[in-house]
């Protein structure tokens, strides 16, 4: 007698069908921390999934039959190596978490735009007319690797896209993709952690700059006369936000700092708005020029309000 497929099994198998692999983190999200191990054992024994290695799983023969019996074609990736399966699993996790977006996995995205299959692209986030390419960077990367990414970003820009998110757990790696490095209007360089993913998810429905303005009015953090859409300017202050880790904005700030250093401006203060907990990371992005900036923070309670919208 065939095993009974539950709603959660079906959800997980649909993800495998779309992305090609899942990881332990995603299975915990679907089944719960205490139950997922038992269910994975049952699914493996009944040949619905295979364990590849290091908590990565792909679809097995009975899992394929589960779809083909319903007339659904299974394009199963085969003989691609453990590293690529890990990338597919990373993409499936992001696709699951970033549910405010339509998510195109790396396999489909690379094929559609003829991009370098060797680079760690995760996929494309789409919402209405907006598309953001997202990459999860390795913990170590050399100059040749950085140059390869920049060439790929140039290819993406040639298709008319101008937003890219880079995720990394390494500050040193993030610094390699610094100011002006990719010639993009919007380059987000975010820590690879849960709070960043929730922020990205909220970006599908919220204009971060407009949201920041509403919070500044509400909190009376800065004078109303200081507020402009982006970047915000008046006679005394140059105000910008880095809540979304958009390092393309840093170019404008450095231009103002250069003017101040040359004594050609009467501006008294450059103000960066960020959340509590972001400041040390953002200061590193400015390196030696951070001393010219006054950092003002919104409380983390406001971050929770943002990501719940």
mmCIF file of C-alpha atoms in Angstrom:
data_model
loop_
_atom_site.group_PDB
_atom_site.id
_atom_site.type_symbol
_atom_site.label_atom_id
_atom_site.label_comp_id
_atom_site.label_asym_id
_atom_site.label_seq_id
_atom_site.Cartn_x
_atom_site.Cartn_y
_atom_site.Cartn_z
ATOM 1 C CA UNK A 1 0.000 0.000 0.000
ATOM 2 C CA UNK A 2 1.524 3.338 -1.018
ATOM 3 C CA UNK A 3 2.250 5.834 1.716
ATOM 4 C CA UNK A 4 -0.183 8.690 2.238
ATOM 5 C CA UNK A 5 1.101 12.049 1.025
ATOM 6 C CA UNK A 6 0.212 14.873 3.400
ATOM 7 C CA UNK A 7 -0.357 18.542 2.554
ATOM 8 C CA UNK A 8 3.119 19.350 3.839
ATOM 9 C CA UNK A 9 4.634 16.554 1.753
ATOM 10 C CA UNK A 10 2.902 17.947 -1.308
ATOM 11 C CA UNK A 11 4.189 21.445 -0.544
ATOM 12 C CA UNK A 12 7.755 20.147 -0.226
ATOM 13 C CA UNK A 13 7.542 18.042 -3.405
ATOM 14 C CA UNK A 14 6.191 21.020 -5.362
ATOM 15 C CA UNK A 15 9.249 22.999 -4.233
ATOM 16 C CA UNK A 16 11.548 20.165 -5.336
ATOM 17 C CA UNK A 17 9.806 20.088 -8.710
ATOM 18 C CA UNK A 18 10.351 23.822 -9.175
ATOM 19 C CA UNK A 19 13.905 24.237 -7.839
ATOM 20 C CA UNK A 20 15.560 20.802 -8.015
ATOM 21 C CA UNK A 21 16.719 20.553 -4.369
ATOM 22 C CA UNK A 22 15.829 21.497 -0.795
ATOM 23 C CA UNK A 23 17.915 21.864 2.345
ATOM 24 C CA UNK A 24 17.416 21.000 5.996
ATOM 25 C CA UNK A 25 16.562 24.606 6.898
ATOM 26 C CA UNK A 26 13.610 24.589 4.527
ATOM 27 C CA UNK A 27 12.424 21.169 5.697
ATOM 28 C CA UNK A 28 12.392 22.463 9.282
ATOM 29 C CA UNK A 29 10.286 25.422 8.105
ATOM 30 C CA UNK A 30 7.789 23.073 6.434
ATOM 31 C CA UNK A 31 7.601 20.196 8.933
ATOM 32 C CA UNK A 32 8.735 21.750 12.208
ATOM 33 C CA UNK A 33 11.937 21.218 14.167
ATOM 34 C CA UNK A 34 10.877 18.020 15.945
ATOM 35 C CA UNK A 35 8.958 16.247 13.170
ATOM 36 C CA UNK A 36 11.026 16.850 10.050
ATOM 37 C CA UNK A 37 13.621 14.113 10.786
ATOM 38 C CA UNK A 38 10.977 11.396 11.118
ATOM 39 C CA UNK A 39 9.213 12.499 7.962
ATOM 40 C CA UNK A 40 12.425 12.697 5.925
ATOM 41 C CA UNK A 41 13.280 9.102 6.888
ATOM 42 C CA UNK A 42 9.847 7.926 5.680
ATOM 43 C CA UNK A 43 10.113 9.887 2.413
ATOM 44 C CA UNK A 44 13.586 8.449 1.717
ATOM 45 C CA UNK A 45 12.513 4.882 2.522
ATOM 46 C CA UNK A 46 9.586 5.216 0.130
ATOM 47 C CA UNK A 47 11.847 6.746 -2.564
ATOM 48 C CA UNK A 48 10.117 10.104 -2.780
ATOM 49 C CA UNK A 49 13.371 11.957 -2.060
ATOM 50 C CA UNK A 50 17.120 11.251 -2.017
ATOM 51 C CA UNK A 51 19.629 12.520 0.499
ATOM 52 C CA UNK A 52 22.550 13.955 -1.490
ATOM 53 C CA UNK A 53 24.890 15.183 1.257
ATOM 54 C CA UNK A 54 25.152 17.713 4.071
ATOM 55 C CA UNK A 55 21.428 18.135 4.515
ATOM 56 C CA UNK A 56 20.612 18.547 0.789
ATOM 57 C CA UNK A 57 17.810 16.512 -0.827
ATOM 58 C CA UNK A 58 16.474 16.039 -4.364
ATOM 59 C CA UNK A 59 13.551 14.162 -5.879
ATOM 60 C CA UNK A 60 13.697 10.364 -6.213
ATOM 61 C CA UNK A 61 11.970 7.855 -8.531
ATOM 62 C CA UNK A 62 8.633 7.568 -6.697
ATOM 63 C CA UNK A 63 8.583 11.330 -6.230
ATOM 64 C CA UNK A 64 8.958 11.738 -9.990
ATOM 65 C CA UNK A 65 6.143 9.227 -10.570
ATOM 66 C CA UNK A 66 3.958 11.221 -8.159
ATOM 67 C CA UNK A 67 4.055 14.047 -10.724
ATOM 68 C CA UNK A 68 4.199 12.124 -14.011
ATOM 69 C CA UNK A 69 1.042 10.179 -13.017
ATOM 70 C CA UNK A 70 -0.692 13.569 -13.058
ATOM 71 C CA UNK A 71 0.793 14.523 -16.424
ATOM 72 C CA UNK A 72 3.414 16.864 -14.948
ATOM 73 C CA UNK A 73 6.869 16.780 -16.564
ATOM 74 C CA UNK A 74 9.803 16.515 -14.134
ATOM 75 C CA UNK A 75 12.994 18.235 -15.298
ATOM 76 C CA UNK A 76 15.264 16.643 -12.738
ATOM 77 C CA UNK A 77 18.850 17.973 -12.637
ATOM 78 C CA UNK A 78 21.249 15.015 -12.821
ATOM 79 C CA UNK A 79 25.019 14.608 -12.500
ATOM 80 C CA UNK A 80 25.534 18.289 -11.674
ATOM 81 C CA UNK A 81 27.618 17.883 -8.547
ATOM 82 C CA UNK A 82 27.019 18.649 -4.908
ATOM 83 C CA UNK A 83 27.853 22.375 -5.186
ATOM 84 C CA UNK A 84 25.148 23.064 -7.747
ATOM 85 C CA UNK A 85 22.581 21.098 -5.768
ATOM 86 C CA UNK A 86 23.457 23.294 -2.785
ATOM 87 C CA UNK A 87 22.798 26.396 -4.878
ATOM 88 C CA UNK A 88 19.448 25.007 -5.987
ATOM 89 C CA UNK A 89 18.606 24.289 -2.358
ATOM 90 C CA UNK A 90 19.584 27.851 -1.373
ATOM 91 C CA UNK A 91 17.283 29.138 -4.117
ATOM 92 C CA UNK A 92 14.380 26.975 -2.943
ATOM 93 C CA UNK A 93 14.758 28.333 0.601
ATOM 94 C CA UNK A 94 14.733 31.936 -0.604
ATOM 95 C CA UNK A 95 11.776 31.255 -2.882
ATOM 96 C CA UNK A 96 9.880 29.875 0.107
ATOM 97 C CA UNK A 97 10.780 32.707 2.506
ATOM 98 C CA UNK A 98 10.351 35.579 0.041
ATOM 99 C CA UNK A 99 6.705 34.818 -0.580
ATOM 100 C CA UNK A 100 5.740 38.431 -1.400
ATOM 101 C CA UNK A 101 7.712 37.983 -4.632
ATOM 102 C CA UNK A 102 7.382 35.702 -7.623
ATOM 103 C CA UNK A 103 10.674 33.818 -7.616
ATOM 104 C CA UNK A 104 12.526 32.497 -10.661
ATOM 105 C CA UNK A 105 15.214 29.983 -9.688
ATOM 106 C CA UNK A 106 18.796 30.150 -10.934
ATOM 107 C CA UNK A 107 18.420 27.377 -13.537
ATOM 108 C CA UNK A 108 15.599 29.151 -15.345
ATOM 109 C CA UNK A 109 17.129 32.618 -14.901
ATOM 110 C CA UNK A 110 20.567 31.629 -16.207
ATOM 111 C CA UNK A 111 19.055 29.943 -19.233
ATOM 112 C CA UNK A 112 16.668 32.811 -19.995
ATOM 113 C CA UNK A 113 19.374 35.489 -19.961
ATOM 114 C CA UNK A 114 22.352 33.348 -21.057
ATOM 115 C CA UNK A 115 24.336 34.095 -17.891
ATOM 116 C CA UNK A 116 27.436 32.426 -16.452
ATOM 117 C CA UNK A 117 26.327 29.097 -14.958
ATOM 118 C CA UNK A 118 29.449 28.922 -12.814
ATOM 119 C CA UNK A 119 28.559 31.933 -10.644
ATOM 120 C CA UNK A 120 26.442 31.644 -7.523
ATOM 121 C CA UNK A 121 23.312 33.312 -8.744
ATOM 122 C CA UNK A 122 20.272 32.404 -6.651
ATOM 123 C CA UNK A 123 17.456 33.717 -8.808
ATOM 124 C CA UNK A 124 15.266 36.662 -9.775
ATOM 125 C CA UNK A 125 12.637 38.323 -7.584
ATOM 126 C CA UNK A 126 9.674 39.677 -9.534
ATOM 127 C CA UNK A 127 6.725 41.791 -8.421
ATOM 128 C CA UNK A 128 4.518 43.590 -10.918
ATOM 129 C CA UNK A 129 6.982 45.454 -13.221
ATOM 130 C CA UNK A 130 9.972 45.123 -10.898
ATOM 131 C CA UNK A 131 12.766 42.530 -11.186
ATOM 132 C CA UNK A 132 15.686 42.133 -8.785
ATOM 133 C CA UNK A 133 18.517 39.668 -9.415
ATOM 134 C CA UNK A 134 19.735 38.071 -6.184
ATOM 135 C CA UNK A 135 23.086 36.396 -5.454
ATOM 136 C CA UNK A 136 24.336 34.529 -2.413
ATOM 137 C CA UNK A 137 28.094 35.150 -2.441
ATOM 138 C CA UNK A 138 30.710 32.611 -1.307
ATOM 139 C CA UNK A 139 32.587 33.253 1.958
ATOM 140 C CA UNK A 140 35.841 33.637 0.024
ATOM 141 C CA UNK A 141 36.300 35.273 -3.348
ATOM 142 C CA UNK A 142 39.346 36.608 -5.216
ATOM 143 C CA UNK A 143 39.824 39.386 -7.746
ATOM 144 C CA UNK A 144 39.104 37.085 -10.700
ATOM 145 C CA UNK A 145 35.837 36.050 -9.074
ATOM 146 C CA UNK A 146 34.843 39.654 -8.403
ATOM 147 C CA UNK A 147 35.605 40.584 -12.019
ATOM 148 C CA UNK A 148 33.421 37.675 -13.206
ATOM 149 C CA UNK A 149 30.509 38.913 -11.129
ATOM 150 C CA UNK A 150 30.943 42.462 -12.438
ATOM 151 C CA UNK A 151 30.849 41.181 -16.029
ATOM 152 C CA UNK A 152 27.654 39.306 -15.226
ATOM 153 C CA UNK A 153 26.126 42.424 -13.649
ATOM 154 C CA UNK A 154 27.000 44.341 -16.831
ATOM 155 C CA UNK A 155 25.162 41.663 -18.842
ATOM 156 C CA UNK A 156 22.130 41.994 -16.565
ATOM 157 C CA UNK A 157 22.184 45.766 -17.006
ATOM 158 C CA UNK A 158 22.292 45.322 -20.790
ATOM 159 C CA UNK A 159 18.890 43.628 -20.537
ATOM 160 C CA UNK A 160 17.514 46.776 -18.897
ATOM 161 C CA UNK A 161 17.631 45.642 -15.259
ATOM 162 C CA UNK A 162 19.220 47.854 -12.614
ATOM 163 C CA UNK A 163 18.626 46.203 -9.243
ATOM 164 C CA UNK A 164 20.816 43.492 -7.736
ATOM 165 C CA UNK A 165 20.922 42.089 -4.200
ATOM 166 C CA UNK A 166 24.136 40.509 -2.908
ATOM 167 C CA UNK A 167 23.882 38.376 0.240
ATOM 168 C CA UNK A 168 26.983 37.452 2.205
ATOM 169 C CA UNK A 169 27.936 36.472 5.735
ATOM 170 C CA UNK A 170 31.450 37.899 5.204
ATOM 171 C CA UNK A 171 32.136 41.607 5.693
ATOM 172 C CA UNK A 172 35.346 41.273 3.653
ATOM 173 C CA UNK A 173 33.435 39.818 0.709
ATOM 174 C CA UNK A 174 30.796 42.551 0.896
ATOM 175 C CA UNK A 175 33.529 45.205 0.846
ATOM 176 C CA UNK A 176 34.777 43.829 -2.497
ATOM 177 C CA UNK A 177 31.556 45.077 -4.075
ATOM 178 C CA UNK A 178 31.904 48.642 -2.892
ATOM 179 C CA UNK A 179 31.072 52.065 -4.176
ATOM 180 C CA UNK A 180 30.871 52.418 -7.958
ATOM 181 C CA UNK A 181 32.008 48.814 -8.357
ATOM 182 C CA UNK A 182 29.117 47.679 -10.529
ATOM 183 C CA UNK A 183 27.695 50.893 -12.066
ATOM 184 C CA UNK A 184 24.124 50.119 -10.975
ATOM 185 C CA UNK A 185 21.355 52.442 -9.817
ATOM 186 C CA UNK A 186 20.453 50.060 -7.005
ATOM 187 C CA UNK A 187 22.981 47.623 -5.537
ATOM 188 C CA UNK A 188 21.953 46.124 -2.203
ATOM 189 C CA UNK A 189 24.738 44.424 -0.218
ATOM 190 C CA UNK A 190 23.077 42.721 2.736
ATOM 191 C CA UNK A 191 24.121 40.371 5.535
ATOM 192 C CA UNK A 192 23.032 36.810 4.841
ATOM 193 C CA UNK A 193 20.659 36.477 7.777
ATOM 194 C CA UNK A 194 16.973 36.186 8.607
ATOM 195 C CA UNK A 195 16.290 39.854 9.270
ATOM 196 C CA UNK A 196 17.707 40.800 5.848
ATOM 197 C CA UNK A 197 15.440 38.276 4.139
ATOM 198 C CA UNK A 198 12.401 39.696 5.929
ATOM 199 C CA UNK A 199 13.452 43.186 4.838
ATOM 200 C CA UNK A 200 13.813 42.019 1.218
ATOM 201 C CA UNK A 201 10.378 40.433 1.410
ATOM 202 C CA UNK A 202 8.840 43.711 2.594
ATOM 203 C CA UNK A 203 10.490 45.572 -0.318
ATOM 204 C CA UNK A 204 8.000 43.953 -2.702
ATOM 205 C CA UNK A 205 5.163 45.991 -1.233
ATOM 206 C CA UNK A 206 6.850 49.005 0.369
ATOM 207 C CA UNK A 207 8.885 51.924 -0.969
ATOM 208 C CA UNK A 208 11.588 52.052 1.696
ATOM 209 C CA UNK A 209 12.368 55.742 1.158
ATOM 210 C CA UNK A 210 8.736 56.778 1.510
ATOM 211 C CA UNK A 211 8.410 54.567 4.577
ATOM 212 C CA UNK A 212 11.467 56.206 6.169
ATOM 213 C CA UNK A 213 9.961 59.645 5.588
ATOM 214 C CA UNK A 214 6.719 58.607 7.302
ATOM 215 C CA UNK A 215 8.673 57.318 10.299
ATOM 216 C CA UNK A 216 10.741 60.502 10.581
ATOM 217 C CA UNK A 217 7.603 62.600 10.615
ATOM 218 C CA UNK A 218 6.039 60.285 13.156
ATOM 219 C CA UNK A 219 9.064 60.132 15.437
ATOM 220 C CA UNK A 220 10.025 63.779 14.929
ATOM 221 C CA UNK A 221 13.583 62.479 14.633
ATOM 222 C CA UNK A 222 14.493 65.286 12.229
ATOM 223 C CA UNK A 223 12.953 68.611 11.284
ATOM 224 C CA UNK A 224 10.178 68.376 8.721
ATOM 225 C CA UNK A 225 11.959 70.980 6.612
ATOM 226 C CA UNK A 226 14.814 68.503 6.176
ATOM 227 C CA UNK A 227 12.713 65.864 4.506
ATOM 228 C CA UNK A 228 12.868 65.282 0.784
ATOM 229 C CA UNK A 229 12.159 62.089 -1.102
ATOM 230 C CA UNK A 230 15.733 60.853 -1.627
ATOM 231 C CA UNK A 231 18.259 62.116 -1.044
ATOM 232 C CA UNK A 232 16.831 64.625 1.444
ATOM 233 C CA UNK A 233 18.427 68.086 1.448
ATOM 234 C CA UNK A 234 18.113 71.575 2.921
ATOM 235 C CA UNK A 235 20.564 74.356 3.736
ATOM 236 C CA UNK A 236 21.918 72.672 6.848
ATOM 237 C CA UNK A 237 21.668 68.943 6.290
ATOM 238 C CA UNK A 238 22.077 66.236 3.669
ATOM 239 C CA UNK A 239 19.975 63.290 4.815
ATOM 240 C CA UNK A 240 19.849 59.770 3.355
ATOM 241 C CA UNK A 241 18.836 56.316 4.559
ATOM 242 C CA UNK A 242 20.697 53.028 4.429
ATOM 243 C CA UNK A 243 17.960 50.863 5.884
ATOM 244 C CA UNK A 244 17.816 48.827 2.684
ATOM 245 C CA UNK A 245 21.643 48.555 2.449
ATOM 246 C CA UNK A 246 21.554 50.223 -0.964
ATOM 247 C CA UNK A 247 25.234 51.061 -1.386
ATOM 248 C CA UNK A 248 24.626 52.789 -4.728
ATOM 249 C CA UNK A 249 23.476 55.729 -2.577
ATOM 250 C CA UNK A 250 26.943 56.045 -1.084
ATOM 251 C CA UNK A 251 28.235 57.697 -4.284
ATOM 252 C CA UNK A 252 26.031 60.728 -3.639
ATOM 253 C CA UNK A 253 27.144 60.952 -0.027
ATOM 254 C CA UNK A 254 30.838 60.822 -0.907
ATOM 255 C CA UNK A 255 30.314 63.600 -3.450
ATOM 256 C CA UNK A 256 28.914 65.796 -0.685
ATOM 257 C CA UNK A 257 31.742 64.886 1.677
ATOM 258 C CA UNK A 258 34.263 65.828 -1.017
ATOM 259 C CA UNK A 259 32.575 69.226 -1.449
ATOM 260 C CA UNK A 260 32.644 69.758 2.306
ATOM 261 C CA UNK A 261 36.330 68.856 2.471
ATOM 262 C CA UNK A 262 37.111 71.362 -0.280
ATOM 263 C CA UNK A 263 35.227 74.071 1.603
ATOM 264 C CA UNK A 264 32.848 74.697 -1.291
ATOM 265 C CA UNK A 265 29.647 74.024 0.653
ATOM 266 C CA UNK A 266 27.856 75.592 3.586
ATOM 267 C CA UNK A 267 26.271 72.273 4.516
ATOM 268 C CA UNK A 268 26.748 71.624 8.203
ATOM 269 C CA UNK A 269 25.830 67.976 8.547
ATOM 270 C CA UNK A 270 25.430 64.734 6.609
ATOM 271 C CA UNK A 271 22.944 62.413 8.325
ATOM 272 C CA UNK A 272 22.491 58.677 7.739
ATOM 273 C CA UNK A 273 19.278 57.016 8.890
ATOM 274 C CA UNK A 274 19.510 53.307 9.752
ATOM 275 C CA UNK A 275 18.130 50.806 12.217
ATOM 276 C CA UNK A 276 19.691 50.003 15.557
ATOM 277 C CA UNK A 277 22.044 47.104 14.827
ATOM 278 C CA UNK A 278 22.880 48.226 11.278
ATOM 279 C CA UNK A 279 25.208 51.057 12.185
ATOM 280 C CA UNK A 280 28.513 49.188 12.584
ATOM 281 C CA UNK A 281 28.009 47.342 9.284
ATOM 282 C CA UNK A 282 27.112 50.539 7.436
ATOM 283 C CA UNK A 283 30.017 52.499 8.900
ATOM 284 C CA UNK A 284 32.365 49.889 7.414
ATOM 285 C CA UNK A 285 30.903 50.601 3.983
ATOM 286 C CA UNK A 286 32.043 54.218 4.258
ATOM 287 C CA UNK A 287 35.433 53.233 5.692
ATOM 288 C CA UNK A 288 37.539 56.319 6.485
ATOM 289 C CA UNK A 289 34.800 58.763 5.448
ATOM 290 C CA UNK A 290 32.367 57.575 8.157
ATOM 291 C CA UNK A 291 33.652 60.278 10.510
ATOM 292 C CA UNK A 292 31.996 62.951 8.370
ATOM 293 C CA UNK A 293 28.553 61.387 8.888
ATOM 294 C CA UNK A 294 26.115 61.685 11.788
ATOM 295 C CA UNK A 295 24.324 58.365 12.227
ATOM 296 C CA UNK A 296 20.771 58.473 13.555
ATOM 297 C CA UNK A 297 18.850 55.290 14.223
ATOM 298 C CA UNK A 298 15.255 54.214 14.160
ATOM 299 C CA UNK A 299 14.426 51.689 16.903
ATOM 300 C CA UNK A 300 14.219 48.022 15.966
ATOM 301 C CA UNK A 301 10.518 48.037 16.852
ATOM 302 C CA UNK A 302 10.058 50.060 13.654
ATOM 303 C CA UNK A 303 11.892 47.358 11.692
ATOM 304 C CA UNK A 304 9.413 44.795 12.964
ATOM 305 C CA UNK A 305 6.552 47.065 11.898
ATOM 306 C CA UNK A 306 8.094 47.378 8.441
ATOM 307 C CA UNK A 307 8.612 43.678 7.797
ATOM 308 C CA UNK A 308 5.121 42.786 9.020
ATOM 309 C CA UNK A 309 3.452 45.045 6.454
#
